[in-house]
Short mmCIF file of C-alpha atoms and ligand atoms in Angstrom, two decimals:
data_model
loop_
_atom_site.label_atom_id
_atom_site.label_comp_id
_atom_site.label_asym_id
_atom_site.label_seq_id
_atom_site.Cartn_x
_atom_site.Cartn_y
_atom_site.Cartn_z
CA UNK A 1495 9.46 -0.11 -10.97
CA UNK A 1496 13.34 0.66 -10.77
CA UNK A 1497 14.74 -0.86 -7.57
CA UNK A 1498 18.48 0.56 -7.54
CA UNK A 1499 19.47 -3.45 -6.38
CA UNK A 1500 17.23 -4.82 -8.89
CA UNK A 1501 18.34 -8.08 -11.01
CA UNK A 1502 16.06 -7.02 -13.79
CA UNK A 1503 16.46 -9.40 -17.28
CA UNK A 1504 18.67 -7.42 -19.11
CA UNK A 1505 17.52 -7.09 -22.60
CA UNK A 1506 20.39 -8.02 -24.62
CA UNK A 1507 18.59 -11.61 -23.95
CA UNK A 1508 14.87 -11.37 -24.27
CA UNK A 1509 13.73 -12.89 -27.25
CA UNK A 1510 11.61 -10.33 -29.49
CA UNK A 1511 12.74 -7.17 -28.01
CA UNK A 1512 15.98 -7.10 -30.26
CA UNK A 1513 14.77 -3.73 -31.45
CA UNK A 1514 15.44 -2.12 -27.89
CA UNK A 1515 18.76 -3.28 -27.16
CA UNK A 1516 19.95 0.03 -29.23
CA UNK A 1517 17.57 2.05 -26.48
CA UNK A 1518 20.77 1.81 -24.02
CA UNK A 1519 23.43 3.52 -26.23
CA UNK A 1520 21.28 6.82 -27.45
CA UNK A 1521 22.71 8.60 -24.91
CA UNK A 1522 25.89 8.44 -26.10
CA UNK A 1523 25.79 10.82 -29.14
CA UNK A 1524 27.95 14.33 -28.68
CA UNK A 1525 25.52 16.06 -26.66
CA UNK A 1526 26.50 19.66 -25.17
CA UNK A 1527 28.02 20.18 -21.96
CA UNK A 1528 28.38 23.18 -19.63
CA UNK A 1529 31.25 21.48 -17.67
CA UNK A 1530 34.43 23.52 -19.46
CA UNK A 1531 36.69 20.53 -18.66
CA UNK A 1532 34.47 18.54 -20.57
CA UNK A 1533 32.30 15.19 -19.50
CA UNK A 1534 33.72 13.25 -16.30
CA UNK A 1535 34.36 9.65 -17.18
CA UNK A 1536 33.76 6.46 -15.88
CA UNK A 1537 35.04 3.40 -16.33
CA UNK A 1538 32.92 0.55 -15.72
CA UNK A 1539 34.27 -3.05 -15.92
CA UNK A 1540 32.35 -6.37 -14.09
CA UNK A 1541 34.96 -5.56 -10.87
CA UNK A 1542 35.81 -1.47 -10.94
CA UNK A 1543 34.53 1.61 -11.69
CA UNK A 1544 36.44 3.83 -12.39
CA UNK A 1545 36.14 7.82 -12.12
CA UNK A 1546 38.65 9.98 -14.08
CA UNK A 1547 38.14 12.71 -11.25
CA UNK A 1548 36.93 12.76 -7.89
CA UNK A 1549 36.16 16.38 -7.29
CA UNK A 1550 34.36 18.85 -9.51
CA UNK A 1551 32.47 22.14 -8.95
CA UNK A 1552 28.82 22.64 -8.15
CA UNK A 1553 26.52 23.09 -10.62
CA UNK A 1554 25.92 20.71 -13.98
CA UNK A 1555 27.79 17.83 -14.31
CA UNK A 1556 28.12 15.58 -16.67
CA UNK A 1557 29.24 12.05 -16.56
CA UNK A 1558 30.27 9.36 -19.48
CA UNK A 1559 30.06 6.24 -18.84
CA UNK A 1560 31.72 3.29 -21.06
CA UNK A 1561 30.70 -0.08 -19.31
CA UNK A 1562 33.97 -2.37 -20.52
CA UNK A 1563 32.81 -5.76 -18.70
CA UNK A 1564 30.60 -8.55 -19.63
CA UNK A 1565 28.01 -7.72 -17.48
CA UNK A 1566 25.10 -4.89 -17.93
CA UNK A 1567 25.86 -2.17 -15.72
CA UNK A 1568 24.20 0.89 -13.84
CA UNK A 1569 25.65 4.08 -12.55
CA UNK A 1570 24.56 6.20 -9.92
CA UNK A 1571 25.70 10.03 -8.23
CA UNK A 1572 24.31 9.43 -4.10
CA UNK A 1573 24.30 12.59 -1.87
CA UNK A 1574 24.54 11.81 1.94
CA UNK A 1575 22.32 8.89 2.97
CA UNK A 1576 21.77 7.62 -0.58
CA UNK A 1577 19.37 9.76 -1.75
CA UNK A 1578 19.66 9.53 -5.71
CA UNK A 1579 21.04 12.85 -7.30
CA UNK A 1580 21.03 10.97 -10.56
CA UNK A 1581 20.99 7.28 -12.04
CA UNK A 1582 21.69 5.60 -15.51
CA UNK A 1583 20.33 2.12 -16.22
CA UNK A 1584 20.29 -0.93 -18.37
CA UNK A 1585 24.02 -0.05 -20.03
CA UNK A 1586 24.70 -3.57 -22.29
CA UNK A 1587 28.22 -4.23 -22.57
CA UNK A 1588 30.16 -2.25 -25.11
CA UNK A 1589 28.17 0.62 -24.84
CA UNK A 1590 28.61 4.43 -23.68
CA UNK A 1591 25.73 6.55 -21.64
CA UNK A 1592 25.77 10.00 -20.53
CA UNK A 1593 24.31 11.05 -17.51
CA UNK A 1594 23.86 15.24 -16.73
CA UNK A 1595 23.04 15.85 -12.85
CA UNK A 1596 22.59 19.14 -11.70
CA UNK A 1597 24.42 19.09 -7.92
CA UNK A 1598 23.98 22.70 -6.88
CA UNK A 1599 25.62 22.42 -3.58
CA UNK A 1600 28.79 21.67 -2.22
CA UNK A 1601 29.53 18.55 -0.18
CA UNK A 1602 30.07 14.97 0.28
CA UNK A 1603 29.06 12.26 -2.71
CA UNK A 1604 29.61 8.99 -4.04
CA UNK A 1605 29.74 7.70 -7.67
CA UNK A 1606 28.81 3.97 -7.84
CA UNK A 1607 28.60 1.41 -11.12
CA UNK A 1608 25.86 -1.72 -10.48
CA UNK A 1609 27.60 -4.81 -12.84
CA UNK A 1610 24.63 -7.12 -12.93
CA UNK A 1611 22.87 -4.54 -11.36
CA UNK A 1612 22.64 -5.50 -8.19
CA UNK A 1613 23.70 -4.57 -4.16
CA UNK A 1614 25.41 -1.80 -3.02
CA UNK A 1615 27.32 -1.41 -6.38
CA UNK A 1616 31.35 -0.21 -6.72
CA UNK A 1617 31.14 3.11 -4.79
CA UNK A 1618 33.86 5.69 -5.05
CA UNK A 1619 34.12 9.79 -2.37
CA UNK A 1620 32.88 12.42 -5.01
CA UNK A 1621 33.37 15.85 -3.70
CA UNK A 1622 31.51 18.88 -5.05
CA UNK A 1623 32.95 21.97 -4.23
CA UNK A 1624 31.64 25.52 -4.56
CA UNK A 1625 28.32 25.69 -4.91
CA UNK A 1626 26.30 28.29 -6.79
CA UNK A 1627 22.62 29.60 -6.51
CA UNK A 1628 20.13 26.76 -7.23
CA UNK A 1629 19.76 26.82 -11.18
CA UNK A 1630 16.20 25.63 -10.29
CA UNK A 1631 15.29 29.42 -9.63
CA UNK A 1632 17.86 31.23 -11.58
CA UNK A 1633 15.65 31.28 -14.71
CA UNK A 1634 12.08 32.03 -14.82
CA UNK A 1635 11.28 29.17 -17.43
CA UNK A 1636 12.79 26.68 -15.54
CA UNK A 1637 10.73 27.81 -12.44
CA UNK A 1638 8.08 27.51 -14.40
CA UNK A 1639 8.73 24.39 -15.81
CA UNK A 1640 9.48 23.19 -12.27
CA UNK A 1641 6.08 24.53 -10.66
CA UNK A 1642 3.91 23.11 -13.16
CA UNK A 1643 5.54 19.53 -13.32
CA UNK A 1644 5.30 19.91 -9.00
CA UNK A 1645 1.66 20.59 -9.49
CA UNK A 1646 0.95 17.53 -11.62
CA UNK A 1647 3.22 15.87 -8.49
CA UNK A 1648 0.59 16.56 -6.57
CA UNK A 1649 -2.62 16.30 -8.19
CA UNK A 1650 -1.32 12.30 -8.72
CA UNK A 1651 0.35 12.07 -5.68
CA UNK A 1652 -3.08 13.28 -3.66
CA UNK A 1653 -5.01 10.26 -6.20
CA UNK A 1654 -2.40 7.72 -4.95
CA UNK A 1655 -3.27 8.22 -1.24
CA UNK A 1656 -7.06 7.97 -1.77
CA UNK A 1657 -7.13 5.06 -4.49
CA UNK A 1658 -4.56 3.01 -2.58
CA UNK A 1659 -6.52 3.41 0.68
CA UNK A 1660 -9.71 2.02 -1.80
CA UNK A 1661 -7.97 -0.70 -2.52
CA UNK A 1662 -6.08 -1.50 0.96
CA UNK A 1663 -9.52 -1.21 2.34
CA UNK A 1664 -11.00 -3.70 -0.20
CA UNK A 1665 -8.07 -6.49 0.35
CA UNK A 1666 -8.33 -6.05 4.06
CA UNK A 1667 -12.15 -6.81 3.81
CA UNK A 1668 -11.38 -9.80 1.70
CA UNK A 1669 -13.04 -8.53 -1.08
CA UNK A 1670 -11.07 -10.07 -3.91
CA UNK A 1671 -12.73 -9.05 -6.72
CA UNK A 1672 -12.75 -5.59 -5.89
CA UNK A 1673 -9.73 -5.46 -4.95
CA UNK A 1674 -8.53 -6.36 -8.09
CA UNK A 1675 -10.58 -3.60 -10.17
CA UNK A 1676 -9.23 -1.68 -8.15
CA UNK A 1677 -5.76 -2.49 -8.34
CA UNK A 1678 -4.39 -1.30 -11.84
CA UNK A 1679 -6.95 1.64 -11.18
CA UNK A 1680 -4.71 2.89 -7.94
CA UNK A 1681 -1.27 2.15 -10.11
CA UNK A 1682 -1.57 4.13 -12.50
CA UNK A 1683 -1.51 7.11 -10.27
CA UNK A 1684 2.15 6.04 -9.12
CA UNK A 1685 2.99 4.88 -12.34
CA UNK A 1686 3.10 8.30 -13.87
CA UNK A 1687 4.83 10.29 -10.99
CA UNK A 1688 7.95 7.09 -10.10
CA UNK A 1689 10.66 8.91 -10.65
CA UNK A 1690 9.62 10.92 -7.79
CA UNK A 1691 9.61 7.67 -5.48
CA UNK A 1692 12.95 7.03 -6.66
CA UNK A 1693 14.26 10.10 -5.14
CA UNK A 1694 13.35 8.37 -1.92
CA UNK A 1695 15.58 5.13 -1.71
CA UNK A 1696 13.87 2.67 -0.17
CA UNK A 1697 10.15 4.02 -0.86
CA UNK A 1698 10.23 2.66 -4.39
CA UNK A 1699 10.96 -0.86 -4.08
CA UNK A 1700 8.88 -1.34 -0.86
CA UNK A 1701 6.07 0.41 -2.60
CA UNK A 1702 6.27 -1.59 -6.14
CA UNK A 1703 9.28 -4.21 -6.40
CA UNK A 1704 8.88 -7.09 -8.50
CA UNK A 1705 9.33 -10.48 -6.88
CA UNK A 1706 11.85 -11.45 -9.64
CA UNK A 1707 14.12 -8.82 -8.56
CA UNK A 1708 14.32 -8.77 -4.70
CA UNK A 1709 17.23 -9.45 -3.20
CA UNK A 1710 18.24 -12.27 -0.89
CA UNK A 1711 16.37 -11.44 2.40
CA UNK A 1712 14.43 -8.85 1.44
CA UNK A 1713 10.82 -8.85 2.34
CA UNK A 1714 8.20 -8.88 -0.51
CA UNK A 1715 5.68 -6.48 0.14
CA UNK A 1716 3.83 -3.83 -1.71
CA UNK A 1717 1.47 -3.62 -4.65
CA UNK A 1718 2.74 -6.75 -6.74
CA UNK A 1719 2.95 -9.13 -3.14
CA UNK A 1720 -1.02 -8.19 -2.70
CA UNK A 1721 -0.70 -8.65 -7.08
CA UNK A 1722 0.61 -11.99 -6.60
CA UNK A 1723 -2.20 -13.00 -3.73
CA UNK A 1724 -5.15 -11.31 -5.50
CA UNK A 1725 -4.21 -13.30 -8.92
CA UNK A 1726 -2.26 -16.38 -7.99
CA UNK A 1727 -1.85 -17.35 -4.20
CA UNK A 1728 -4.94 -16.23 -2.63
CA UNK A 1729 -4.81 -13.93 0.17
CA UNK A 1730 -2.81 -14.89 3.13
CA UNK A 1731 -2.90 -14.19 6.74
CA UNK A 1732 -0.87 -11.51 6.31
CA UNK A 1733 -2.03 -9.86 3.14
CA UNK A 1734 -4.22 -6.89 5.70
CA UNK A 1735 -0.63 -6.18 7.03
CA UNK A 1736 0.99 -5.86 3.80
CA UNK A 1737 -1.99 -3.79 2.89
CA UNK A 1738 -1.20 -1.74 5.73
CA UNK A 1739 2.02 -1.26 5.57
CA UNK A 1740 1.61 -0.33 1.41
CA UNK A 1741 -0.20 2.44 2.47
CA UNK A 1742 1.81 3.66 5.30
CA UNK A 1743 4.03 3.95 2.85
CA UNK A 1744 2.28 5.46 0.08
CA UNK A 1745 1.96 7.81 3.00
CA UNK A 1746 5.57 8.74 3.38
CA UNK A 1747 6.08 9.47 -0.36
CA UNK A 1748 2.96 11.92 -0.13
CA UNK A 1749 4.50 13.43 2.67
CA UNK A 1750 7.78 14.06 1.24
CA UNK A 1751 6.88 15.19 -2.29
CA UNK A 1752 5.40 17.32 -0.86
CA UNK A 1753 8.88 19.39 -0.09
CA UNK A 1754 10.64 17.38 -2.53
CA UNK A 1755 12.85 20.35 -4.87
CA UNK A 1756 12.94 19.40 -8.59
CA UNK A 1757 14.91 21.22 -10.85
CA UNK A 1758 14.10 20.90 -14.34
CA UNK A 1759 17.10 18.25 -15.45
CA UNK A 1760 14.88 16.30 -12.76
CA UNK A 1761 11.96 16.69 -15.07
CA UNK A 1762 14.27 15.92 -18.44
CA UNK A 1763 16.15 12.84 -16.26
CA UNK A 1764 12.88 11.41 -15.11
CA UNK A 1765 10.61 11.65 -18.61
CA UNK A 1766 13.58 9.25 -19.97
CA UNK A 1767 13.71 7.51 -17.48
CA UNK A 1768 9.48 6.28 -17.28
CA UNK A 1769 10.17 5.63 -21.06
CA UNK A 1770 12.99 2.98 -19.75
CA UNK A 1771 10.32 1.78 -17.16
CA UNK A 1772 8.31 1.00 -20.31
CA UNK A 1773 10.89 -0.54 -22.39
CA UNK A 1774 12.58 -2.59 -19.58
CA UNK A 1775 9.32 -3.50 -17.53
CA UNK A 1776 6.40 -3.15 -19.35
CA UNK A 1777 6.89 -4.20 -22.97
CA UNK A 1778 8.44 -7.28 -21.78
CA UNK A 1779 5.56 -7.91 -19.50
CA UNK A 1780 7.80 -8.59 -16.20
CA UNK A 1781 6.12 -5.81 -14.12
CA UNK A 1782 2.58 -7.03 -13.75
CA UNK A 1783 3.77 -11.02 -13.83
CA UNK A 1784 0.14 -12.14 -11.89
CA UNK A 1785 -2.79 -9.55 -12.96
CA UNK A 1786 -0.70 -8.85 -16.43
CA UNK A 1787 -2.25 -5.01 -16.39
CA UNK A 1788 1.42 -3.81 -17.92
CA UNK A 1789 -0.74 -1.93 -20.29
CA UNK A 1790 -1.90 0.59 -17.28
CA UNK A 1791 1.38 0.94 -16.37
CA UNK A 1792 2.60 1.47 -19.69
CA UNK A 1793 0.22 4.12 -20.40
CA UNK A 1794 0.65 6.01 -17.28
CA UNK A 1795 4.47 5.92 -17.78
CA UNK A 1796 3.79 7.89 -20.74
CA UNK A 1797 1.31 10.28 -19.33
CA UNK A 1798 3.97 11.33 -16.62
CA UNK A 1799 7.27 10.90 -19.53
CA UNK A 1800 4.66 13.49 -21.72
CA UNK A 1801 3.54 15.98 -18.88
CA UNK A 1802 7.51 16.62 -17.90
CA UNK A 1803 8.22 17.04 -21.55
CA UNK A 1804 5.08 19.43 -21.23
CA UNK A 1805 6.14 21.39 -18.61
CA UNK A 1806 9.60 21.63 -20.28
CA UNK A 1807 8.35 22.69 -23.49
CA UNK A 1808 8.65 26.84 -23.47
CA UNK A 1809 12.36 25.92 -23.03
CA UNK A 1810 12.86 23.20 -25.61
CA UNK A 1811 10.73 25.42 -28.02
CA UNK A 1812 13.08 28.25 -27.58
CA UNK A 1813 16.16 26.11 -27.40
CA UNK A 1814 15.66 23.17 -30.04
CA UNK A 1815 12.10 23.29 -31.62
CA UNK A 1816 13.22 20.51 -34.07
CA UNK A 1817 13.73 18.49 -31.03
CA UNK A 1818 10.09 19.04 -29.74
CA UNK A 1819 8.38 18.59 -32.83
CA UNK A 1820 10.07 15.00 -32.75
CA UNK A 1821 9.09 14.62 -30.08
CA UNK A 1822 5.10 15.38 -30.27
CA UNK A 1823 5.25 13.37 -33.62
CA UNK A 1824 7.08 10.35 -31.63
CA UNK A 1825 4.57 10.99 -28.72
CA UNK A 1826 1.39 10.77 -31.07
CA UNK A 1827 2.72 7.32 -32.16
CA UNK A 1828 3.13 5.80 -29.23
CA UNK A 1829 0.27 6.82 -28.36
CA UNK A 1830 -1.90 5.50 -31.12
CA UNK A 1831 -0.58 2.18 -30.58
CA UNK A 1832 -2.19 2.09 -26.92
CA UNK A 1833 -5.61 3.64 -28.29
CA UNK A 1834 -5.51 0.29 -30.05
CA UNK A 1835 -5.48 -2.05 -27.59
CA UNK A 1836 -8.07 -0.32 -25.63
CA UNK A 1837 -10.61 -2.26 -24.20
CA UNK A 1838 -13.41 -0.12 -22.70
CA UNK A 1839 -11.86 2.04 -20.00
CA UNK A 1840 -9.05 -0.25 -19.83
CA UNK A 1841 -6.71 -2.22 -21.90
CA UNK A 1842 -6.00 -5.71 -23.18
CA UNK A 1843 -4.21 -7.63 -21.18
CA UNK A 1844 -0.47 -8.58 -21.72
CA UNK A 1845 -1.12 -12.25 -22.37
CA UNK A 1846 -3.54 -10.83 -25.01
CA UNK A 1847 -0.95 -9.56 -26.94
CA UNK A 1848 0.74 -10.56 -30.07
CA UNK A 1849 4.18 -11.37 -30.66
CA UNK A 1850 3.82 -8.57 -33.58
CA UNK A 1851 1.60 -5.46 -31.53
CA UNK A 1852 5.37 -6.09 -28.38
CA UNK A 1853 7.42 -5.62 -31.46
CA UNK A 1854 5.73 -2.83 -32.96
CA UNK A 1855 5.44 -1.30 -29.05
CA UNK A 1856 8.97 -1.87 -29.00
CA UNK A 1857 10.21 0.20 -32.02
CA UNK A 1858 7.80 2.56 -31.30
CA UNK A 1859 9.19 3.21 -27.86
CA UNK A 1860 12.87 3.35 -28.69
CA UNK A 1861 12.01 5.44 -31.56
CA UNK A 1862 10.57 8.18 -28.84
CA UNK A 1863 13.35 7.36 -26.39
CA UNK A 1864 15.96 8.50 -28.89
CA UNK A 1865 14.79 12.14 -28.92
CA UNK A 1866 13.77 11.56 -25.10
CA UNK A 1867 17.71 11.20 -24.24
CA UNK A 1868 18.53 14.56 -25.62
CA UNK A 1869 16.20 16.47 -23.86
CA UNK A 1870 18.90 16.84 -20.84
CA UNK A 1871 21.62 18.31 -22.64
CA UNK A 1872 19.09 20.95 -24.15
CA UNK A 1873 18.02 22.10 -20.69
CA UNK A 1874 21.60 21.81 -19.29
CA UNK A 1875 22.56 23.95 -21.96
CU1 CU B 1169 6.98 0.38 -11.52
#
């Protein structure tokens, strides 16, 4: 999962993943811009962020960020209410990201940089003035590309809601070992569409946070609290209302993809962004801690990175085929890795893996994520 206030390990100090710390500066690399005044930059240091302007006009924007503290950083564009226009994570110290958000309407906005990524972050008023026509309709292929990625939305969204009622149903009968088979089974299906859940603040980390990263006072619930009972603590008297409650939210996020408006930088933002769920989460084994079914996750990560890549492709073909056939060779690979560790309809398990297959996982992933980060500024452009 991403949880916005997470205190995920940054990976400048897991052992073995050295080969990923380079992940978090691919973005940095002159990519195109349609803002004329060039990219709007932020400082980040452990205490300020700062924004070189506060106001910009509607449309594609396009943010730098240099993170000059000690800590590992995050930055995030809110509309009203904290709804997530756009987010960068996991930016080591030293390093430069670039962020493009399409903001197609005027209003109020804040700009905020996570050090240690965690709370409420450094938050700065961002005005957007102007406003043009939504670029998520002014041109056919990016309809296109929008509709088809909004139809996979569904068709996973729709499996969510009946899988996760499965396995609700099977932990409030007490049936443990069901429960469990059932439990990577129903993941995968929000696995491959989170990005979408992290359009919705606090939907994501009450559907999927990790224990390790909640915050002080906040209630663990969702599908690694029922994890940790299945695997570890056994189920407790209030497992059938955390089972509940997982599905009333489940629910919710049905409910409001349903009417949720991607544009296609969504679709670029969000296929990087499941490969950084894989790097920062599941190669490093910290999202499935108790049932260690990362490899699910991992694979259904992929599934959703490859299907917005997918829907994206008649524009990337026309725009940068060099860039797509690096990616479908970088896709393959990946891929291929996985088939290996198959294990009938599943996978192995994390504990099951070598220290070698994480490293080789671990190349293989950044080496996809480097093409992954430019697919933004080809669709901005
Ligand atoms: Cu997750």
């Amino acid at each position: 999962m991403t949880v916005p206030q997470s205190r995920r390990t940054p990976l400048t100090v897991l052992a073995g993943v050295g080969a990923l710390v380079a992940l978090a500066g691919c973005d940095s690399t002159g990519a195109a811009t349609d803002a004329a005044d060039g990219p709007i930059k932020i400082d980040a240091s452990d205490t300020s962020c700062t924004v070189s302007t506060t106001t910009a006009a509607a449309g594609n924007l396009t943010f730098e960020i240099a993170n000059k503290g000690t800590k590992v950083t995050e930055f995030y564009l809110y509309a009203e209410g904290d709804r997530i226009m756009g987010e960068v994570e996991n930016i080591a110290p030293g390093l430069n990201r670039r962020l493009i958000v399409e903001v197609p309407d005027a209003g109020k906005y804040q700009t905020a940089c996570k050090p240690g990524m965690a709370g409420n972050g450094i938050r700065g008023d961002f005005t957007v003035t102007g406003g043009v026509a939504r670029q998520n309709d002014t041109n056919a292929q990016k309809a296109e590309a929008t509709k088809s990625y909004a139809t996979y939305v569904a068709n996973n969204s729709a499996a969510l809601e009946t899988e996760t009622a499965k396995f609700v149903d099977a932990v409030k009968a007490g049936k443990v070992d069901e429960a469990k088979s059932e439990y990577a089974r129903t993941r995968v299906f929000y696995e491959r569409i989170e990005p979408v859940a992290e359009k919705f603040g606090d939907l994501d980390p009450a559907i999927d946070a990790r224990e390790a990263d909640l915050e002080p006072g906040q209630q663990f619930t969702g599908f690694h609290r029922l994890e940790k009972d299945l695997w570890r603590s056994g189920l407790q008297p209030d497992s059938p209302q955390i089972a509940d409650k997982l599905l009333t939210d489940v629910k919710d996020l049905v409910t409001k993809a349903k009417t949720l408006q991607l544009s296609a930088l969504d679709l670029a933002n969000g296929a990087k962004s499941l490969l950084d769920e894989v790097a920062t989460g599941k190669i490093t084994g910290e999202e499935e801690t108790f049932s260690h079914t990362d490899l699910w996750d991992f694979q259904s990560n992929l599934d959703g990175s490859k299907n917005a890549i997918v829907a994206l492709r008649p524009i990337l073909q026309a725009k940068d085929p060099a860039l797509v056939s690096t990616l479908d060779k970088e896709f393959a690979n990946v891929q291929a890795l996985l088939d290996k560790t198959r294990v009938g309809d599943g996978f192995k398990y994390y504990d099951q893996l070598s220290q070698d297959e994480i490293k080789t996982f671990a190349s293989a992933v950044d080496a996809l994520s480097e093409p992954l980060s430019k697919v933004a500024a080809v669709v901005a452009k």
